[in-house]
Amino acid sequence: VQRVLEMDPENINGHVLAARIYLEQDKPVEARDHLATALEQNPQCSPANYFLGVLSERFKDHQEALEHYDKAWSDDPQNDVYLLAVLETLVTLGRVPEALEIIVKQVDQFKRNAAIYLVAGDIFTQMGQFAEALAAYQNSHRINPSNVRVKESLAYANHRMGYARKALALFRELESEYDPDREDAS
């Protein structure tokens, strides 16, 4: 990457890649410098804003992280990673109703992403909207039926709604996944 940047110091992708490497090496100052350079060359560089958000979160500056994530998502609204970062940061900041409002508006755009539905279910659960949470977890499970986190969330959602048999069946599946030698008692 250093050679590429020596040959082409205005290579935005090179700066973003260098920043990612520096983030992995826990060198935040160097990472921030490369991300700032990328944004100087292109203020709509979504990956640079996203990784500045990651960097801000490392320093527990969630408000600044949200600003960068929101900018990244605004510049690339089809990117579900950016949307998830916005939602998770809003929840961290205690702005759950705002996260819920966004997820309700955006969830249909990402119909094939189990993680979006999982986050939606978590937000609905926090808001006490258990029927909506169950529907979101069901959609997440439909997309990714083997994901343990999804299955567990769906089981608890079924239990909350009083669907004990469905919850029990999911909990048994989870138990057998954790203990493949277990014989089913039924």
Short mmCIF file of C-alpha atoms in Angstrom, two decimals:
data_model
loop_
_atom_site.label_atom_id
_atom_site.label_comp_id
_atom_site.label_asym_id
_atom_site.label_seq_id
_atom_site.Cartn_x
_atom_site.Cartn_y
_atom_site.Cartn_z
CA VAL A 1 0.00 0.00 0.00
CA GLN A 2 2.87 2.35 0.79
CA ARG A 3 4.31 1.78 -2.69
CA VAL A 4 0.96 2.49 -4.31
CA LEU A 5 0.62 5.70 -2.30
CA GLU A 6 4.17 6.72 -3.21
CA MET A 7 3.32 6.28 -6.88
CA ASP A 8 -0.14 7.82 -6.56
CA PRO A 9 -0.52 9.91 -3.37
CA GLU A 10 -4.10 10.79 -4.31
CA ASN A 11 -5.27 7.17 -4.47
CA ILE A 12 -8.35 7.27 -2.23
CA ASN A 13 -8.71 3.49 -2.01
CA GLY A 14 -5.06 3.24 -1.05
CA HIS A 15 -5.58 5.67 1.82
CA VAL A 16 -8.65 3.80 3.04
CA LEU A 17 -6.80 0.48 2.87
CA ALA A 18 -3.80 1.95 4.70
CA ALA A 19 -6.16 3.25 7.38
CA ARG A 20 -7.77 -0.18 7.78
CA ILE A 21 -4.35 -1.73 8.22
CA TYR A 22 -3.39 0.89 10.78
CA LEU A 23 -6.65 0.27 12.64
CA GLU A 24 -5.80 -3.43 12.81
CA GLN A 25 -2.33 -2.55 14.08
CA ASP A 26 -3.89 -0.28 16.73
CA LYS A 27 -2.30 2.84 15.27
CA PRO A 28 -5.24 5.27 15.40
CA VAL A 29 -3.32 8.45 14.58
CA GLU A 30 -1.97 7.02 11.34
CA ALA A 31 -5.40 5.61 10.48
CA ARG A 32 -7.09 8.96 11.09
CA ASP A 33 -4.50 10.76 8.93
CA HIS A 34 -5.14 8.48 5.96
CA LEU A 35 -8.92 8.72 6.36
CA ALA A 36 -8.71 12.51 6.54
CA THR A 37 -6.63 12.52 3.35
CA ALA A 38 -9.23 10.33 1.61
CA LEU A 39 -12.01 12.70 2.68
CA GLU A 40 -10.04 15.75 1.55
CA GLN A 41 -9.87 14.20 -1.91
CA ASN A 42 -13.50 13.04 -1.88
CA PRO A 43 -15.82 14.30 0.89
CA GLN A 44 -18.37 11.63 -0.12
CA CYS A 45 -15.94 8.74 0.48
CA SER A 46 -18.28 6.49 2.42
CA PRO A 47 -15.65 3.96 3.55
CA ALA A 48 -13.51 6.77 4.99
CA ASN A 49 -16.45 8.09 7.00
CA TYR A 50 -17.38 4.58 8.12
CA PHE A 51 -13.88 3.82 9.39
CA LEU A 52 -13.71 7.22 11.11
CA GLY A 53 -16.86 6.08 12.89
CA VAL A 54 -15.14 2.84 13.89
CA LEU A 55 -12.19 4.86 15.15
CA SER A 56 -14.48 7.19 17.11
CA GLU A 57 -16.18 4.21 18.74
CA ARG A 58 -12.81 2.89 19.87
CA PHE A 59 -12.40 6.10 21.83
CA LYS A 60 -15.97 5.88 23.16
CA ASP A 61 -17.07 8.99 21.28
CA HIS A 62 -20.37 7.55 20.14
CA GLN A 63 -21.86 10.85 19.03
CA GLU A 64 -18.95 11.49 16.67
CA ALA A 65 -19.13 7.87 15.50
CA LEU A 66 -22.82 8.35 14.72
CA GLU A 67 -22.06 11.45 12.66
CA HIS A 68 -19.52 9.54 10.57
CA TYR A 69 -21.75 6.47 10.18
CA ASP A 70 -24.69 8.66 9.19
CA LYS A 71 -22.56 10.46 6.60
CA ALA A 72 -21.35 7.13 5.19
CA TRP A 73 -24.92 5.82 5.01
CA SER A 74 -26.19 9.08 3.46
CA ASP A 75 -23.56 8.81 0.74
CA ASP A 76 -24.22 5.09 0.18
CA PRO A 77 -27.79 4.29 1.29
CA GLN A 78 -27.72 0.80 -0.21
CA ASN A 79 -24.95 -0.32 2.15
CA ASP A 80 -26.47 -2.36 4.97
CA VAL A 81 -23.25 -2.26 7.03
CA TYR A 82 -23.54 1.52 7.27
CA LEU A 83 -27.21 1.28 8.24
CA LEU A 84 -26.42 -1.29 10.93
CA ALA A 85 -23.68 0.96 12.31
CA VAL A 86 -26.13 3.88 12.51
CA LEU A 87 -28.78 1.75 14.24
CA GLU A 88 -26.42 0.16 16.74
CA THR A 89 -24.88 3.52 17.64
CA LEU A 90 -28.31 5.10 18.14
CA VAL A 91 -29.20 2.26 20.51
CA THR A 92 -25.89 2.73 22.35
CA LEU A 93 -26.70 6.41 22.74
CA GLY A 94 -30.12 5.52 24.17
CA ARG A 95 -31.95 6.89 21.15
CA VAL A 96 -33.97 3.72 20.65
CA PRO A 97 -37.16 5.40 19.30
CA GLU A 98 -35.09 7.10 16.61
CA ALA A 99 -33.46 3.77 15.69
CA LEU A 100 -36.90 2.17 15.55
CA GLU A 101 -38.20 4.88 13.25
CA ILE A 102 -35.28 4.35 10.86
CA ILE A 103 -35.58 0.56 10.89
CA VAL A 104 -39.31 0.69 10.16
CA LYS A 105 -38.63 2.91 7.14
CA GLN A 106 -35.66 0.90 5.88
CA VAL A 107 -36.33 -2.74 6.68
CA ASP A 108 -38.08 -3.51 3.37
CA GLN A 109 -35.10 -2.17 1.43
CA PHE A 110 -32.91 -4.90 2.93
CA LYS A 111 -35.28 -7.87 2.66
CA ARG A 112 -32.45 -10.36 2.21
CA ASN A 113 -30.35 -9.29 5.18
CA ALA A 114 -30.96 -11.34 8.32
CA ALA A 115 -28.86 -8.94 10.42
CA ILE A 116 -31.17 -6.02 9.67
CA TYR A 117 -34.19 -8.01 10.82
CA LEU A 118 -32.27 -9.21 13.89
CA VAL A 119 -31.45 -5.63 14.89
CA ALA A 120 -35.05 -4.65 14.17
CA GLY A 121 -36.23 -7.43 16.49
CA ASP A 122 -33.85 -6.29 19.21
CA ILE A 123 -35.09 -2.71 18.91
CA PHE A 124 -38.75 -3.76 18.94
CA THR A 125 -38.02 -5.87 22.03
CA GLN A 126 -36.41 -2.91 23.80
CA MET A 127 -39.46 -0.83 22.95
CA GLY A 128 -41.81 -3.49 24.33
CA GLN A 129 -43.34 -4.17 20.91
CA PHE A 130 -43.16 -7.93 21.18
CA ALA A 131 -45.42 -8.88 18.25
CA GLU A 132 -43.32 -6.75 15.91
CA ALA A 133 -40.16 -8.22 17.41
CA LEU A 134 -41.42 -11.73 16.76
CA ALA A 135 -42.21 -10.89 13.14
CA ALA A 136 -38.73 -9.39 12.66
CA TYR A 137 -37.03 -12.44 14.21
CA GLN A 138 -39.15 -14.74 12.03
CA ASN A 139 -37.97 -12.88 8.94
CA SER A 140 -34.38 -13.09 10.13
CA HIS A 141 -34.78 -16.85 10.73
CA ARG A 142 -36.37 -17.34 7.32
CA ILE A 143 -33.30 -15.75 5.71
CA ASN A 144 -30.71 -17.44 7.93
CA PRO A 145 -32.22 -20.47 9.70
CA SER A 146 -28.88 -21.85 10.89
CA ASN A 147 -27.73 -18.73 12.76
CA VAL A 148 -27.68 -19.53 16.47
CA ARG A 149 -28.22 -15.91 17.58
CA VAL A 150 -31.25 -15.62 15.30
CA LYS A 151 -32.69 -18.91 16.49
CA GLU A 152 -32.19 -17.98 20.13
CA SER A 153 -33.83 -14.57 19.67
CA LEU A 154 -36.76 -16.19 17.88
CA ALA A 155 -37.15 -18.73 20.68
CA TYR A 156 -37.29 -16.01 23.34
CA ALA A 157 -39.69 -13.96 21.22
CA ASN A 158 -42.01 -16.94 20.88
CA HIS A 159 -41.82 -17.47 24.64
CA ARG A 160 -42.64 -13.80 25.31
CA MET A 161 -45.70 -14.07 23.07
CA GLY A 162 -46.91 -17.23 24.85
CA TYR A 163 -46.02 -19.67 22.07
CA ALA A 164 -44.41 -22.16 24.42
CA ARG A 165 -44.31 -25.12 22.04
CA LYS A 166 -42.60 -23.13 19.29
CA ALA A 167 -40.14 -21.71 21.80
CA LEU A 168 -39.44 -25.14 23.27
CA ALA A 169 -38.82 -26.64 19.83
CA LEU A 170 -36.29 -23.90 19.05
CA PHE A 171 -34.60 -24.27 22.44
CA ARG A 172 -34.32 -28.03 21.83
CA GLU A 173 -32.73 -27.37 18.44
CA LEU A 174 -30.27 -25.03 20.10
CA GLU A 175 -29.52 -27.57 22.81
CA SER A 176 -28.84 -30.29 20.27
CA GLU A 177 -26.54 -27.94 18.36
CA TYR A 178 -24.54 -27.33 21.52
CA ASP A 179 -24.60 -31.02 22.54
CA PRO A 180 -24.73 -33.26 19.46
CA ASP A 181 -24.48 -36.42 21.64
CA ARG A 182 -27.73 -35.56 23.38
CA GLU A 183 -30.55 -37.96 22.60
CA ASP A 184 -33.93 -36.38 22.05
CA ALA A 185 -36.30 -37.43 24.83
CA SER A 186 -39.42 -37.04 22.72
#
